[in-house]
């Protein structure tokens, strides 16, 4: 690299010399002629130009991309290219496991993979961290191999590095620096139960309730993020332990009894710890945040499906069209959202307001995969026929289990459907998938004895019913809107001929 630096200096000197010569040529042509016959100047130019080409080898850092709006970190499951391989637009560089699925990282520009900075170990990496280096072409790659590793940086780019903060500001959120933090009674009890003082906890928690009040959900979020846990382990315990009390009151002739359990053999020798996938970690985090921050409203309703089961048989027998009960659930929910647009909305956390669906009815369908739960989207479900919905669900579910879904096929959606009826589950409560406002939990069909349709006319009757439960975000959907949605859903679900209109 010393030779390269010398080349740069010589190039600057020669460029300045040529610039002066050009000025002299305008006045004295003979001076320019004499300059052109000086071999040492031409040699300097050729030497410096070769050194400058070596120095100007462009090394570009490839960083961990954010492949979904909720993705903050990811892990590399496999590399599809090796150092020295040429890259073209559309080539898959590596497979990245996101919070939703495993997605291939497509290249947008041409180049040559120069170095892999992060191996495919499955370890999580924050978005924006460098994962590889690329150069322009094969010639640049050959030059890269001769370069000193200290001449190029593998640290994150300045745009993703947080600015340094003072010690007093590194752990205190901006809106929680008030000396008079207010706690709800439940939040104060939870903090004291964890062995923390309220004054210490006030600097670790951001109050999101009205007037900055710190609520129980704020404490739960702080504990899940680790800030309170760290404070509890780093701060000395104010209350003496049981062993210390016994040691203090015991006499020298009678030592304090030991409270330590008797050592026993390993209890987990018959079990194997399986590392959790990044997708399952994110799912657990999102569901915990949903239950802690979203006010869930639950409404349950029974729907008779004898007409629906007969409708399925007729489609199969007369038209040779096979549709599942879940396909009819999706269609019924889509039409109900069309008729009750207030339920087809979501919560905008940034603005603190309700965001309408703008007439789009996209249904997210819960699909179980080996890596966790994923919700591919059936777009425009209200305008599709039941056969089209069935084909879309079959295609999306198959590619979801193979990890081949595109990001736009599982990101977004205005409403979710989770059906556990095929497992014999009679009823269950589903957790809302933010920022969506509703999710419909569908149970199994059960045969029941019901009273006659008109009271006092005829004997009791036997019918097949399905229990559906709607989980709604109370900030978006109130009780009346949720009840109206379920009534409209039951109208379509129990009368499948209406689905054809």
Coordinates of C-alpha atoms in Angstrom, one line a residue, residues 3 18 65 110 168 177 198 201 217-218 265 276 392 412 437 448 464 484:
X3 CA 3.6 2.1 -3.4
X18 CA 0.5 19.0 -17.2
X65 CA -31.6 -5.8 5.0
X110 CA -23.7 -6.6 -10.6
X168 CA -26.9 9.8 32.3
X177 CA -36.8 11.8 33.0
X198 CA -40.1 2.8 42.6
X201 CA -37.7 1.9 38.2
X217 CA -48.4 -3.0 30.7
X218 CA -45.5 -0.6 30.7
X265 CA -28.4 -36.0 39.7
X276 CA -35.4 -21.8 19.0
X392 CA -55.2 -19.5 -3.5
X412 CA -50.1 -6.6 5.5
X437 CA -57.6 -5.1 14.7
X448 CA -76.1 -30.7 19.2
X464 CA -74.3 -29.3 13.5
X484 CA -72.8 -6.5 14.0

